[in-house]
Coordinates of C-alpha atoms and ligand atoms in Angstrom, one line a residue:
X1 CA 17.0 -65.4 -7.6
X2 CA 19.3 -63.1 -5.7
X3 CA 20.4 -59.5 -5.1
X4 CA 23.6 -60.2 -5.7
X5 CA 24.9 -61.7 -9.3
X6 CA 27.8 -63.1 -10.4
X7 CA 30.1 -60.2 -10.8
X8 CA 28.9 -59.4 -6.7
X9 CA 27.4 -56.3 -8.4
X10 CA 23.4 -55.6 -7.1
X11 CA 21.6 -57.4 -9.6
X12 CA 18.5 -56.0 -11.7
X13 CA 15.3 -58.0 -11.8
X14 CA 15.1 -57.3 -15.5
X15 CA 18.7 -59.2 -16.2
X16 CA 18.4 -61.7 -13.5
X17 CA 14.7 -62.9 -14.5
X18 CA 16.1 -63.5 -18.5
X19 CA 17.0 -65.5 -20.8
X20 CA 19.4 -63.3 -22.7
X21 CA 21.4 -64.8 -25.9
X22 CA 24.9 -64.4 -26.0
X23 CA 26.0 -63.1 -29.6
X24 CA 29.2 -63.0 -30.9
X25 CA 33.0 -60.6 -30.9
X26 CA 33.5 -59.0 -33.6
X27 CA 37.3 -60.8 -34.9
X28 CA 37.7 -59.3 -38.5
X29 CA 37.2 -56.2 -40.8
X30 CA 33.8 -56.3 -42.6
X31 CA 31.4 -53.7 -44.2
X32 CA 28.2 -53.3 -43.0
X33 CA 25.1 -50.6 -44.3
X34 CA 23.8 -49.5 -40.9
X35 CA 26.1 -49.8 -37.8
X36 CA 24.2 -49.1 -34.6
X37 CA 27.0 -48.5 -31.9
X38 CA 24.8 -49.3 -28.6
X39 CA 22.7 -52.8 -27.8
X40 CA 20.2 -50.6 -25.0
X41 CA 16.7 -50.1 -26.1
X42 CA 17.8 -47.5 -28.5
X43 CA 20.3 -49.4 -30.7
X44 CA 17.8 -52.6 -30.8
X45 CA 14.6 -50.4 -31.3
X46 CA 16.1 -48.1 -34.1
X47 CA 18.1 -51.7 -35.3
X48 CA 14.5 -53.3 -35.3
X49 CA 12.2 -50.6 -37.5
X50 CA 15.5 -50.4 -40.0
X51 CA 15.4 -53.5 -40.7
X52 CA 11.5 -53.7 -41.1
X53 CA 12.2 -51.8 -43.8
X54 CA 14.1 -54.5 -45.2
X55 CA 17.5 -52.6 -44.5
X56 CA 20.7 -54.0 -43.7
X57 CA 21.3 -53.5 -39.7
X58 CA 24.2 -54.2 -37.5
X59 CA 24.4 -53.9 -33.7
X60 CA 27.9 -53.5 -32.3
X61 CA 27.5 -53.5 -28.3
X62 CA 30.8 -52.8 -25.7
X63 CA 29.4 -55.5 -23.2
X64 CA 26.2 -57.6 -23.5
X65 CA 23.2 -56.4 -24.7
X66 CA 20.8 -54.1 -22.4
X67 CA 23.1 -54.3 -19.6
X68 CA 23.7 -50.6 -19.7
X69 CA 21.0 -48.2 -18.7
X70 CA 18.4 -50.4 -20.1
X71 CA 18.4 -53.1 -17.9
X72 CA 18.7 -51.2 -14.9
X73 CA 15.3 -48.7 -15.3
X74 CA 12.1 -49.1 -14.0
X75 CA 10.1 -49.5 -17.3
X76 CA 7.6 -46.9 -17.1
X77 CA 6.3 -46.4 -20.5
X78 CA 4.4 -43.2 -20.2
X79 CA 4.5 -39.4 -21.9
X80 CA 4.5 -38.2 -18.3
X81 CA 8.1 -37.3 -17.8
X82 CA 7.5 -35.5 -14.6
X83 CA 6.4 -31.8 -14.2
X84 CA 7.6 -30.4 -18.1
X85 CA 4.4 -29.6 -20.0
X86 CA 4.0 -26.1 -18.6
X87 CA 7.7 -26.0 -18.7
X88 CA 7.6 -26.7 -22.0
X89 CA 4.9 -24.3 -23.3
X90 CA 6.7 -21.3 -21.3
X91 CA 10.2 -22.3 -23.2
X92 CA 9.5 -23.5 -26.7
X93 CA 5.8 -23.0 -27.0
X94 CA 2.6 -24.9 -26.7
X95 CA 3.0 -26.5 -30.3
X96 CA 6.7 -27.7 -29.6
X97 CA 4.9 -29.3 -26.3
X98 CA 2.1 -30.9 -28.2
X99 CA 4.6 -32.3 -30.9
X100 CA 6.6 -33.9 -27.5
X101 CA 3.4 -35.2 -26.1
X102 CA 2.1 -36.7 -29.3
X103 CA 6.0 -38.3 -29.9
X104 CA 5.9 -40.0 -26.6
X105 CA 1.7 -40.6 -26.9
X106 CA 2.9 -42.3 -30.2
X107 CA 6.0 -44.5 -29.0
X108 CA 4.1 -45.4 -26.2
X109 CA 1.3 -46.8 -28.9
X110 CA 3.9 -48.5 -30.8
X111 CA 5.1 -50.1 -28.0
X112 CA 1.9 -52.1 -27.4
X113 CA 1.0 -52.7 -31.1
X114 CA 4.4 -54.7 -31.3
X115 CA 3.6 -56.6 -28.1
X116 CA 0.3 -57.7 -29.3
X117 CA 1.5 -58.4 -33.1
X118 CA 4.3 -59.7 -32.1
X119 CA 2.9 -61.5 -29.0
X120 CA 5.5 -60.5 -26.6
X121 CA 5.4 -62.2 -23.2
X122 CA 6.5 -59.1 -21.4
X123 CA 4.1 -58.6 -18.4
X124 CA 3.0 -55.1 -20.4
X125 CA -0.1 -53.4 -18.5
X126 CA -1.9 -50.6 -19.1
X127 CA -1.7 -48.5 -16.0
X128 CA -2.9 -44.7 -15.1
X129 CA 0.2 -42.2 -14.2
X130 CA 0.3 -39.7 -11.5
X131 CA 2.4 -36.9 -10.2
X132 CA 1.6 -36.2 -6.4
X133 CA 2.5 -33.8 -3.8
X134 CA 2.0 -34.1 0.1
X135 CA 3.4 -30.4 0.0
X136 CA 1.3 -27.5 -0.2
X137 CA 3.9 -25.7 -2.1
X138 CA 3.5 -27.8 -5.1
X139 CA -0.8 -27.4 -5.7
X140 CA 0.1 -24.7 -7.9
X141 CA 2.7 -26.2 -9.9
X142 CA -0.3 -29.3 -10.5
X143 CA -2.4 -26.9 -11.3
X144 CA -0.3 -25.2 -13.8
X145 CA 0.5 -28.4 -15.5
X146 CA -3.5 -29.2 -15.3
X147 CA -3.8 -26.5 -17.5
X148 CA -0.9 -27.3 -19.9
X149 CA -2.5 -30.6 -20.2
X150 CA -5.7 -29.1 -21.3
X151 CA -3.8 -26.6 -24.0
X152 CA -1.9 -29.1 -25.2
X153 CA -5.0 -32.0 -25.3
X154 CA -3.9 -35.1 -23.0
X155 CA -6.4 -37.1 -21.7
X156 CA -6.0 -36.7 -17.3
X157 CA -5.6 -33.7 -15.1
X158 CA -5.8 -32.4 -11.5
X159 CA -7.3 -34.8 -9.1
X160 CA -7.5 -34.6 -5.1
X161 CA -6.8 -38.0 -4.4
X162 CA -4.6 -40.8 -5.7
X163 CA -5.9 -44.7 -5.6
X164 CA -2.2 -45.3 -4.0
X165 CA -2.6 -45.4 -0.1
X166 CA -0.3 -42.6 0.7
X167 CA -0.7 -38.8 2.1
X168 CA -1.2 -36.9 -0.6
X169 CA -2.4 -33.3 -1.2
X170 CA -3.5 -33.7 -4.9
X171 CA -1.9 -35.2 -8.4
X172 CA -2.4 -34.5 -11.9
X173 CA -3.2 -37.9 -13.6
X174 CA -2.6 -38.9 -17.7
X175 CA -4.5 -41.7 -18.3
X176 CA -3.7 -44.9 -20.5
X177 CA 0.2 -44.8 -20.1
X178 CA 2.2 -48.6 -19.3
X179 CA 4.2 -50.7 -17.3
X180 CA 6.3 -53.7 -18.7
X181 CA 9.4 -56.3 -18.4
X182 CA 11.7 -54.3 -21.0
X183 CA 14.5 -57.3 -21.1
X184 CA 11.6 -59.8 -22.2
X185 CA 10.7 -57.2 -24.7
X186 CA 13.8 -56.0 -26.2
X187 CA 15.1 -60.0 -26.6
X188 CA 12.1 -60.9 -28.5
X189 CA 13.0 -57.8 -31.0
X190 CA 17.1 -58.8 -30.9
X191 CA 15.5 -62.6 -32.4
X192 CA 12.9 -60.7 -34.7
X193 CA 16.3 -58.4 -35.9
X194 CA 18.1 -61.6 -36.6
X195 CA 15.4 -63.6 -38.9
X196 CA 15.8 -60.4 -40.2
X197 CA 19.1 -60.8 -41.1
X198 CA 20.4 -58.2 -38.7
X199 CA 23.8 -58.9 -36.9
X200 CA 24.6 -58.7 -33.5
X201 CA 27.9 -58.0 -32.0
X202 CA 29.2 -58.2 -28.2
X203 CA 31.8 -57.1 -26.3
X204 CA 32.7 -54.8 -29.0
X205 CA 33.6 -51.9 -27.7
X206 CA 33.8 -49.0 -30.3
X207 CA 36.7 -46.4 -29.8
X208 CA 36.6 -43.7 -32.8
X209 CA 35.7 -43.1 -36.0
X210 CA 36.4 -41.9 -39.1
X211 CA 34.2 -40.0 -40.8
X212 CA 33.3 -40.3 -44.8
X213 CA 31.7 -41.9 -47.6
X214 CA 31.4 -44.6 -46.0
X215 CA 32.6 -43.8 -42.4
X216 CA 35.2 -46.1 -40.6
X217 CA 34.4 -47.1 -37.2
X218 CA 37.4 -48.8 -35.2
X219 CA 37.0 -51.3 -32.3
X220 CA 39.3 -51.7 -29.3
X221 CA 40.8 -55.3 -30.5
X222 CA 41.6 -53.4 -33.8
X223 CA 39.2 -54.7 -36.1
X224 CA 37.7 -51.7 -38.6
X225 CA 33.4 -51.8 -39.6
X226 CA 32.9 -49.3 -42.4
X227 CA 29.4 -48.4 -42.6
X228 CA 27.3 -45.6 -45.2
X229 CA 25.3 -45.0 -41.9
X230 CA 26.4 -45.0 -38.0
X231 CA 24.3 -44.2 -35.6
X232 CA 25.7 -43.4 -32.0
X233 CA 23.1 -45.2 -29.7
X234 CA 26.0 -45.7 -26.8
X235 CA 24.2 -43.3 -24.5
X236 CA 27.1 -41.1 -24.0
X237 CA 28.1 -40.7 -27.7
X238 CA 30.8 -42.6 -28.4
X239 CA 32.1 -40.5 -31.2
X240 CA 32.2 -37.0 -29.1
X241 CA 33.1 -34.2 -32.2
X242 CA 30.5 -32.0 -31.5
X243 CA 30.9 -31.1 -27.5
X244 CA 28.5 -33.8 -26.2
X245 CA 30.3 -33.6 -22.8
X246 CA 29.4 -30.1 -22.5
X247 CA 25.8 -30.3 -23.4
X248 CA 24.7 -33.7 -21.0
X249 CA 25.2 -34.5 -17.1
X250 CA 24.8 -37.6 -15.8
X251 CA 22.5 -38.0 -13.1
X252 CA 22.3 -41.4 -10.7
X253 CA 18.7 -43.1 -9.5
X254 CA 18.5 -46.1 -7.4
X255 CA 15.9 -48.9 -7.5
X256 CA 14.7 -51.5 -4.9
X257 CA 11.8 -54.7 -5.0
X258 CA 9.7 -55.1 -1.8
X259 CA 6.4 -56.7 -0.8
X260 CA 4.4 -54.3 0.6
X261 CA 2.1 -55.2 3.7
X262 CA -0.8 -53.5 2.2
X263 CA -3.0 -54.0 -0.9
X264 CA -1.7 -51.9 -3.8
X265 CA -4.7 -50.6 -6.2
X266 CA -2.2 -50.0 -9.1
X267 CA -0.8 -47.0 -11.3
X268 CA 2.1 -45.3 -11.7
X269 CA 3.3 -42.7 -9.3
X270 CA 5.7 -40.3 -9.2
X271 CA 5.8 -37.5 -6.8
X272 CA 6.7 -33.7 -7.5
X273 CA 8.7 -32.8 -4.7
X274 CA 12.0 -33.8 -3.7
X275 CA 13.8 -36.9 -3.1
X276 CA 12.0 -38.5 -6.1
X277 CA 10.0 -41.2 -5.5
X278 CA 8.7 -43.9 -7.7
X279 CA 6.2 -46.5 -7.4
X280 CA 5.0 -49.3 -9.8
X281 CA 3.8 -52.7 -9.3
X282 CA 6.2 -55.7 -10.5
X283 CA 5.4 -59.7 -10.2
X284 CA 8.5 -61.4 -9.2
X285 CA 7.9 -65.1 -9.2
X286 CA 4.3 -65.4 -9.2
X287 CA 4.1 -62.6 -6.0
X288 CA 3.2 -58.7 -7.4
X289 CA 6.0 -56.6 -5.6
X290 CA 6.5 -53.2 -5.6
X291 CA 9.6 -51.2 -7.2
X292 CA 10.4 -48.2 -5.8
X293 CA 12.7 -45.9 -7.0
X294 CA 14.9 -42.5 -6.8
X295 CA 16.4 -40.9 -4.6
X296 CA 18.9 -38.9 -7.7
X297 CA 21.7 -37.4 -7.7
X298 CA 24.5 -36.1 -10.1
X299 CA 27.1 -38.8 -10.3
X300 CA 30.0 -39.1 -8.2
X301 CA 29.0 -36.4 -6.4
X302 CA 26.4 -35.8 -2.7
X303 CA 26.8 -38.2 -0.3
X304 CA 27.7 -41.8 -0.3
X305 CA 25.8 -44.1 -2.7
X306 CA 24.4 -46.5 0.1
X307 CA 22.9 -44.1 1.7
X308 CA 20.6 -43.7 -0.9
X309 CA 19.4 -47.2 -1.4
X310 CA 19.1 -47.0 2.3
X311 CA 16.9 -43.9 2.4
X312 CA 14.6 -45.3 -0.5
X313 CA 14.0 -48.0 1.7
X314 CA 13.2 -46.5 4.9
X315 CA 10.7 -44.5 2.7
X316 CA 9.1 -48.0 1.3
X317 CA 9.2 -49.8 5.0
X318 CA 7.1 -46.3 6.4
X319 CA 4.8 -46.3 3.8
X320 CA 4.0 -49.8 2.3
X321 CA 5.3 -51.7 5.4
X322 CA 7.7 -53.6 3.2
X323 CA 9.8 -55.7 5.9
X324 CA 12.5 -57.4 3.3
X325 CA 14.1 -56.3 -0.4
X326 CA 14.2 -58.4 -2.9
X327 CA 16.4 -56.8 -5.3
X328 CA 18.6 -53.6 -5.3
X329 CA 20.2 -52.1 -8.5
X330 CA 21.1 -48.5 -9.8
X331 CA 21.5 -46.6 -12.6
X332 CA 22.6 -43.4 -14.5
X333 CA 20.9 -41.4 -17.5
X334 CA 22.0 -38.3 -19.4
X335 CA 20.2 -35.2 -19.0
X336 CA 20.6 -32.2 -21.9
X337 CA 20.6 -28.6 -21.2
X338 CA 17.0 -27.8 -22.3
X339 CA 16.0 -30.8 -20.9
X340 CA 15.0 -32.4 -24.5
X341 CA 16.7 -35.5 -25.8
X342 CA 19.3 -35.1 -28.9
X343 CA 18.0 -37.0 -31.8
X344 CA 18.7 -36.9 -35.3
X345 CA 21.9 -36.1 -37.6
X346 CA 25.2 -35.9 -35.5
X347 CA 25.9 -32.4 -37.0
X348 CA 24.9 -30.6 -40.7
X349 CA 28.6 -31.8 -41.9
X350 CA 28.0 -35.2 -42.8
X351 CA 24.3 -36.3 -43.4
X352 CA 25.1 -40.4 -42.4
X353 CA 26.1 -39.9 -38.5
X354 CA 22.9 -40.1 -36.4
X355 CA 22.9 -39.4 -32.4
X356 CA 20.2 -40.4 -29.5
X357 CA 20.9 -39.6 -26.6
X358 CA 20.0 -37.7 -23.4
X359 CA 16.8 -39.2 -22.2
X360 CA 16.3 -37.5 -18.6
X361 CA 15.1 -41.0 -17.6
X362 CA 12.3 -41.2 -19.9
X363 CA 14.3 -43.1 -22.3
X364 CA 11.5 -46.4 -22.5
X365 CA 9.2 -43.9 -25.1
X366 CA 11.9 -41.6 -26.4
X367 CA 13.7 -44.0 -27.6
X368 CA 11.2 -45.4 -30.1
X369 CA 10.7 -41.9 -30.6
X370 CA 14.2 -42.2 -31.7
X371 CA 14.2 -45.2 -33.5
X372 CA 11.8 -43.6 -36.1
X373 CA 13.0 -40.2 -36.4
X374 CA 16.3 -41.8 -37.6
X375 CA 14.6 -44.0 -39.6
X376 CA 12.6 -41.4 -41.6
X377 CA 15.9 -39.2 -42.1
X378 CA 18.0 -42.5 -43.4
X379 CA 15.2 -43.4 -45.6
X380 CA 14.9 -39.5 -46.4
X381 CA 11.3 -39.2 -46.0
X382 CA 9.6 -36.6 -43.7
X383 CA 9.1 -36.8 -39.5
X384 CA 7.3 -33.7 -38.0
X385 CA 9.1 -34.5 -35.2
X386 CA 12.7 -34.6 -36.1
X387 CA 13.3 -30.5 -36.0
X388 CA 12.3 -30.9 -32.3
X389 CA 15.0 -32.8 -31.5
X390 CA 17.6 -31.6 -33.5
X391 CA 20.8 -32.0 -32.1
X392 CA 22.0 -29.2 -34.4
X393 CA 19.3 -26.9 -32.2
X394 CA 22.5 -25.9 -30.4
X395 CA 23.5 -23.6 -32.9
X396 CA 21.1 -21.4 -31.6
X397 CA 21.4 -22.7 -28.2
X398 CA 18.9 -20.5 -25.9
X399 CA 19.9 -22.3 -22.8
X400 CA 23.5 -20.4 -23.0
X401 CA 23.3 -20.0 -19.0
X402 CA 22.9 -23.4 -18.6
X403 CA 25.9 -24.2 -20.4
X404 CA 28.3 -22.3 -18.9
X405 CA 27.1 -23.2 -15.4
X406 CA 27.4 -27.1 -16.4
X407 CA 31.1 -26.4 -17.2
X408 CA 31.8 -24.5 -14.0
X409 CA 30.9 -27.2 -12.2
X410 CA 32.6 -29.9 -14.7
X411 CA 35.7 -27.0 -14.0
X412 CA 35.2 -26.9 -10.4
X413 CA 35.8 -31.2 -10.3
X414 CA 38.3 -30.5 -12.6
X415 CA 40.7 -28.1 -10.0
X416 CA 39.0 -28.9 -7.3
X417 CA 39.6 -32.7 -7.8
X418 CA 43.2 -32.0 -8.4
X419 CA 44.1 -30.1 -5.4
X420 CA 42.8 -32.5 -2.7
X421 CA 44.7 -34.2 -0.5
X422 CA 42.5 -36.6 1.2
X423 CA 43.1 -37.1 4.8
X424 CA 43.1 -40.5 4.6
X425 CA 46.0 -43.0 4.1
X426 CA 45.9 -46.5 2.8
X427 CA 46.3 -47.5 6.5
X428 CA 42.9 -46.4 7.3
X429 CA 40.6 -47.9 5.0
X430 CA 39.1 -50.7 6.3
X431 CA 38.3 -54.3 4.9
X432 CA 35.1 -53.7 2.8
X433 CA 35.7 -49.9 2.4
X434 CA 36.9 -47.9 -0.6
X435 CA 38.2 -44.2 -0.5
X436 CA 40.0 -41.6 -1.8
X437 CA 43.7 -41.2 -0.2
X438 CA 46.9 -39.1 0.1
X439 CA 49.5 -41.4 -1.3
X440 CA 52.9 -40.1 -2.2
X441 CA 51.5 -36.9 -1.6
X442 CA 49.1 -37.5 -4.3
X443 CA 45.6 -38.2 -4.6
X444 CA 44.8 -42.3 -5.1
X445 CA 41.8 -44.3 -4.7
X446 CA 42.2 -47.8 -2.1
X447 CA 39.7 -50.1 -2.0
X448 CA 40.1 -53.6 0.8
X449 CA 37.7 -56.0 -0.1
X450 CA 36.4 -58.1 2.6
X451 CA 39.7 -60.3 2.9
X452 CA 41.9 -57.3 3.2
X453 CA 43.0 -57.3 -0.5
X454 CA 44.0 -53.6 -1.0
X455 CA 43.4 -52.4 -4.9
X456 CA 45.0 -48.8 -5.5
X457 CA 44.1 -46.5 -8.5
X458 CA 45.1 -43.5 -9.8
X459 CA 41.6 -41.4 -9.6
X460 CA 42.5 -39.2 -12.4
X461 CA 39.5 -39.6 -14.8
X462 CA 40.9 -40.9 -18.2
X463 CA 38.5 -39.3 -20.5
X464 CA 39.1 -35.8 -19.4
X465 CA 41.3 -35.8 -16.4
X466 CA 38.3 -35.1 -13.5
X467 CA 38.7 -36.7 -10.1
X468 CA 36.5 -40.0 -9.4
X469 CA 35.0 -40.4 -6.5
X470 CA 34.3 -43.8 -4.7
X471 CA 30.4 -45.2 -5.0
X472 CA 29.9 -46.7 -1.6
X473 CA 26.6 -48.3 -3.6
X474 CA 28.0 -50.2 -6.5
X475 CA 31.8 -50.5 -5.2
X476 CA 32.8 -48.5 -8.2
X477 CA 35.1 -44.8 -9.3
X478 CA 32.7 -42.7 -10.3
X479 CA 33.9 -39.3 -12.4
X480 CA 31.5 -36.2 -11.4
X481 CA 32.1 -34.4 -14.6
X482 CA 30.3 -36.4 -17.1
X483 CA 30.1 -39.8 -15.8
X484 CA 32.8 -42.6 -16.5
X485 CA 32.3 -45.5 -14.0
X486 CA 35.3 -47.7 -13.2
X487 CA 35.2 -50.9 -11.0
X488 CA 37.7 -51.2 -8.3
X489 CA 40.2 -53.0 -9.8
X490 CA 40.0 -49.1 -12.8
X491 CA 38.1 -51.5 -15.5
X492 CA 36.2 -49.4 -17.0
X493 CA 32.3 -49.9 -16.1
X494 CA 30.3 -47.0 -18.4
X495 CA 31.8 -44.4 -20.9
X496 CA 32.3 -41.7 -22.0
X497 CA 35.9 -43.1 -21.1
X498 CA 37.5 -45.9 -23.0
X499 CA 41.0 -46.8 -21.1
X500 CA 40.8 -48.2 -17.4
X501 CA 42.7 -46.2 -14.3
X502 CA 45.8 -46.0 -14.1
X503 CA 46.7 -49.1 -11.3
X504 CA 49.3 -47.9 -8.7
X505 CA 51.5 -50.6 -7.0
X506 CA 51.8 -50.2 -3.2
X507 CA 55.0 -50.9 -2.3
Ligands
FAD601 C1 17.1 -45.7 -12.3 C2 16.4 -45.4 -13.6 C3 15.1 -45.6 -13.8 C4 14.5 -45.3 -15.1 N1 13.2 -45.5 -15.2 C5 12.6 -45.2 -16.4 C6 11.2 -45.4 -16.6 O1 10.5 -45.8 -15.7 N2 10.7 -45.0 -17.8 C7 11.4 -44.5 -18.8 O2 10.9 -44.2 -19.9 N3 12.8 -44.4 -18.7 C8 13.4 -44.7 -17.5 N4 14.7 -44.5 -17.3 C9 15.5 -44.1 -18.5 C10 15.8 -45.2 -19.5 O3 16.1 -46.4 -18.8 C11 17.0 -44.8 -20.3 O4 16.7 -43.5 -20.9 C12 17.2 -45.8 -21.5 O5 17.3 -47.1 -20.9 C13 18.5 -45.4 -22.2 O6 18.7 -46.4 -23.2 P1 19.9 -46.4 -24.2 O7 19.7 -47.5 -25.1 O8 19.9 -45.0 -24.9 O9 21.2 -46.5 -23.3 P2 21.8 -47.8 -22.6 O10 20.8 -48.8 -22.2 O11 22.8 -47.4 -21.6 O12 22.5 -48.5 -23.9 C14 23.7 -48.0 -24.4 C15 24.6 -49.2 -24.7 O13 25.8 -48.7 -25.4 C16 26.9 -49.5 -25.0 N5 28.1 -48.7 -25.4 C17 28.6 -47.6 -24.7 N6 29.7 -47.2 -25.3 C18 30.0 -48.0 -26.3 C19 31.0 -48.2 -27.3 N7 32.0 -47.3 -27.3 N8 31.0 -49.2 -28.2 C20 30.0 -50.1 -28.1 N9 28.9 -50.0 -27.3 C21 28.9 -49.0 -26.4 C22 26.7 -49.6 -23.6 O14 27.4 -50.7 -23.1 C23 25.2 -49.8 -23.5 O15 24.8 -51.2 -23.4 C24 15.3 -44.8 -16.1 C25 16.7 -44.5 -15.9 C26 17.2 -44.8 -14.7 C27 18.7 -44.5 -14.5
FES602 S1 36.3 -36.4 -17.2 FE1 34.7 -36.9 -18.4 S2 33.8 -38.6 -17.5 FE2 35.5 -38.2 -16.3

């Protein structure tokens, strides 16, 4: 096993320690009743419950399955999704927080029932979750979320210690929440989804749609699905007629694997101030590691990427003692403006286009959540928690501010982006490095891998026209507005955009 994989990319634990099936292209025009656009833990999880209820499923996924977002995270499966019950309460009301609590209680439930029906191999464990602070500033906020727990009936609260051997100052604990090995999981479901008579598609990438009765969805190598349902499960929604790109900002997390030199007593810990960090317990062949994880930012933009796998492990090496990593990765997720995930019908217009998206990194339990309020609206039968999540909430959007302070900054990549002129020519980028140049008296991107090989791109965005930046941590263009990743070379790596860069040929 190695931190490295084939495509020299930092490899994830959860793809590296696999045995993934490979599934087909999709090479003609067919008719299908449900097209999932996504293979994450959203399209197989919502793929899996449809076809449960016998249901004709298909998965259509851009690369392989679970290499986006899902097989990068850090598979916490827990309702604790940071500091946001008293949050919630103050914003939408303690019975809109107790319907989010018992979702995620639910999913979280659901989760284990199909490991132990199913009899997943998939390391799951039943673990304790804590926030913590070391910061004296933060009691108050534990306590106030002590007391939202109580209003809203979750089993935990404020505690003065932690069983993790770190300075702390307190934590609020919810008890009975999970850890697991969410690429063991999901491939069991993609095999269960295929007895089932589901299909699965890769390296399918989906590029628009038409919408109707039944609604046309076209792929990049020209083939057409139509479908009577299509549901967007391609994180950033792949079929974008409603202003998702407004409404979500991508934010970046980084993950590394150490031993530590102490004795780890378990749980799940988070801690409330900033730079998150992360702590759960992994076994990586046959020797329990830890994973440790944070360190966020909003894509493409801060300071460069390594620096923040660095800093995580400084962090783990003071604390745990941990002397060598194992495994480094990163990833992004999609954060909405109230800070609840879209789920449910794309908009009131047409009844068959369904959206799940913006997960705030909690995405393991919202997910499922997902999976059966979409169900329950596609079969037409009643979920008490779909109105929650509505999508169409927007309407009446009460985060307006928000909103309009998302754009100014999407607007201030936008010119700003456009009116740099880097101060650095192709000349000075050395072998290894990649940055943003004045070329022509234009802004370019020039990356020399470790043999001198220059690669030049144009660094205007092509979804929306932002400037990418260059991700010192994965080698990649990152775009600060809503969060298109292109490798070196301009391939694309992650949506919302569909074409590559531009290349630019140095003469
Ligand atoms: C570092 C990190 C740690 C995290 N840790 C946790 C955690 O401990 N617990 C937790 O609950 N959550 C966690 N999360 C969040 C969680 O991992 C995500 O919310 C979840 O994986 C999102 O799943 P998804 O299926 O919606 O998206 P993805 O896994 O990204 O899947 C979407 C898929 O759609 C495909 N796709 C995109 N566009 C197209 C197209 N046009 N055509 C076809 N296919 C397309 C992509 O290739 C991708 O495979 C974490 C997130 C990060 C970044
Ligand atoms: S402009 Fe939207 S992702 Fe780049």
């Amino acid at each position: 096993m190695t931190m490295i994989n084939d495509n020299n990319e930092y490899a994830s634990y959860w793809l590296n320690s696999s045995k993934i099936s490979r599934y087909p292209e999709i090479t003609k025009d067919m008719h299908v009743d449900i097209a999932i656009i996504g293979g994450g833990i959203t399209g197989i999880t919502t793929a899996y419950v449809l076809a449960k209820k016998g249901l004709t499923v298909a998965i259509f996924e851009a690369t392989t399955v679970m290499n986006g977002t899902t097989g990068h995270t850090t598979a916490k499966i827990t309702a604790q999704h940071g500091l946001i019950y008293d949050e919630f309460i103050q914003h939408f009301g303690v019975e809109n927080a107790k319907l989010y609590y018992e979702a995620n209680r639910l999913a979280r439930n659901q989760m284990e029932k199909w490991i132990t029906t199913l009899g997943i191999e998939c390391d799951f464990q039943q673990e304790d979750a804590y926030i913590y602070t070391n910061d004296s500033n933060y009691i108050d906020n534990l306590k106030k979320e002590a007391e939202a727990y109580k209003s809203i009936g979750i089993e935990g609260g404020f505690v003065e210690d932690i069983p993790m051997d770190i300075a702390n100052q307190g934590a609020i604990v919810m008890k009975n929440q999970a850890r697991f090995h969410p690429v063991q999981f999901l491939t069991h479901l993609l095999q269960e989804i295929k007895e089932m008579g589901g299909e699965i598609y890769e390296n399918s990438v989906a590029t628009k749609m038409e919408e109707g009765n039944p609604s046309v969805v076209h792929f990049r190598n020209g083939n057409k699905v139509s479908a009577n349902y299509v549901i967007s499960a391609s994180h950033f929604p792949f079929h974008d007629d409603r202003g998702f790109f407004a409404r979500l900002h991508p934010e970046r997390s980084y993950v590394v694997a150490g031993k530590p030199e102490k004795e780890f007593t378990g749980g799940l810990y988070l801690n409330a101030e900033k730079p998150t960090r992360s702590v759960r317990a992994v076994t990586i062949d046959g020797e329990e590691l830890l994973l440790f994880s944070g360190d966020g930012h909003k894509t493409g933009q801060g300071k460069p990427e390594i620096e923040h796998y660095e800093a995580l492990e400084h962090w783990a090496s003071k604390h745990f003692g941990v002397k060598e990593f194992k495994y480094r990765w990163s990833a992004q997720d999609l954060i909405s403006l109230d800070k609840l995930p879209y789920i449910g019908r794309q908009h009131k217009d047409n009844p068959n286009i369904y959206v799940a998206t913006g997960f705030r990194k909690w995405g393991m339990t919202t997910s499922v959540v997902a999976a059966h309020i979409i169900k329950d609206l596609i079969m037409d039968k009643p979920n008490r928690f779909a109105e929650l999540f509505s999508p169409a909430r927007f309407q009446a959007d009460p985060s307006l501010k928000k909103l309009i302070k998302e754009n100014v900054n999407v607007a201030a990549n936008l010119i700003g982006g456009k009116l740099d002129r880097p101060d650095k020519e192709i000349k000075d980028v050395a072998n290894g490095e990649g940055a943003a140049i004045t070329y022509k008296g234009k802004r370019a991107g020039a990356y020399k891998n470790e043999a001198g090989e220059l690669f030049v791109v144009d660094t205007t965005c092509t979804h929306m026209g932002c400037e990418v930046n260059w991700n010192s941590g994965d080698n990649t263009w990152d775009c600060p507005c809503h969060g298109s990743r292109f490798s070196y070379t301009g391939e694309v790596v992650e949506g919302p955009a569909e074409k590559p860069l531009k290349k630019i040929e140095v003469e």
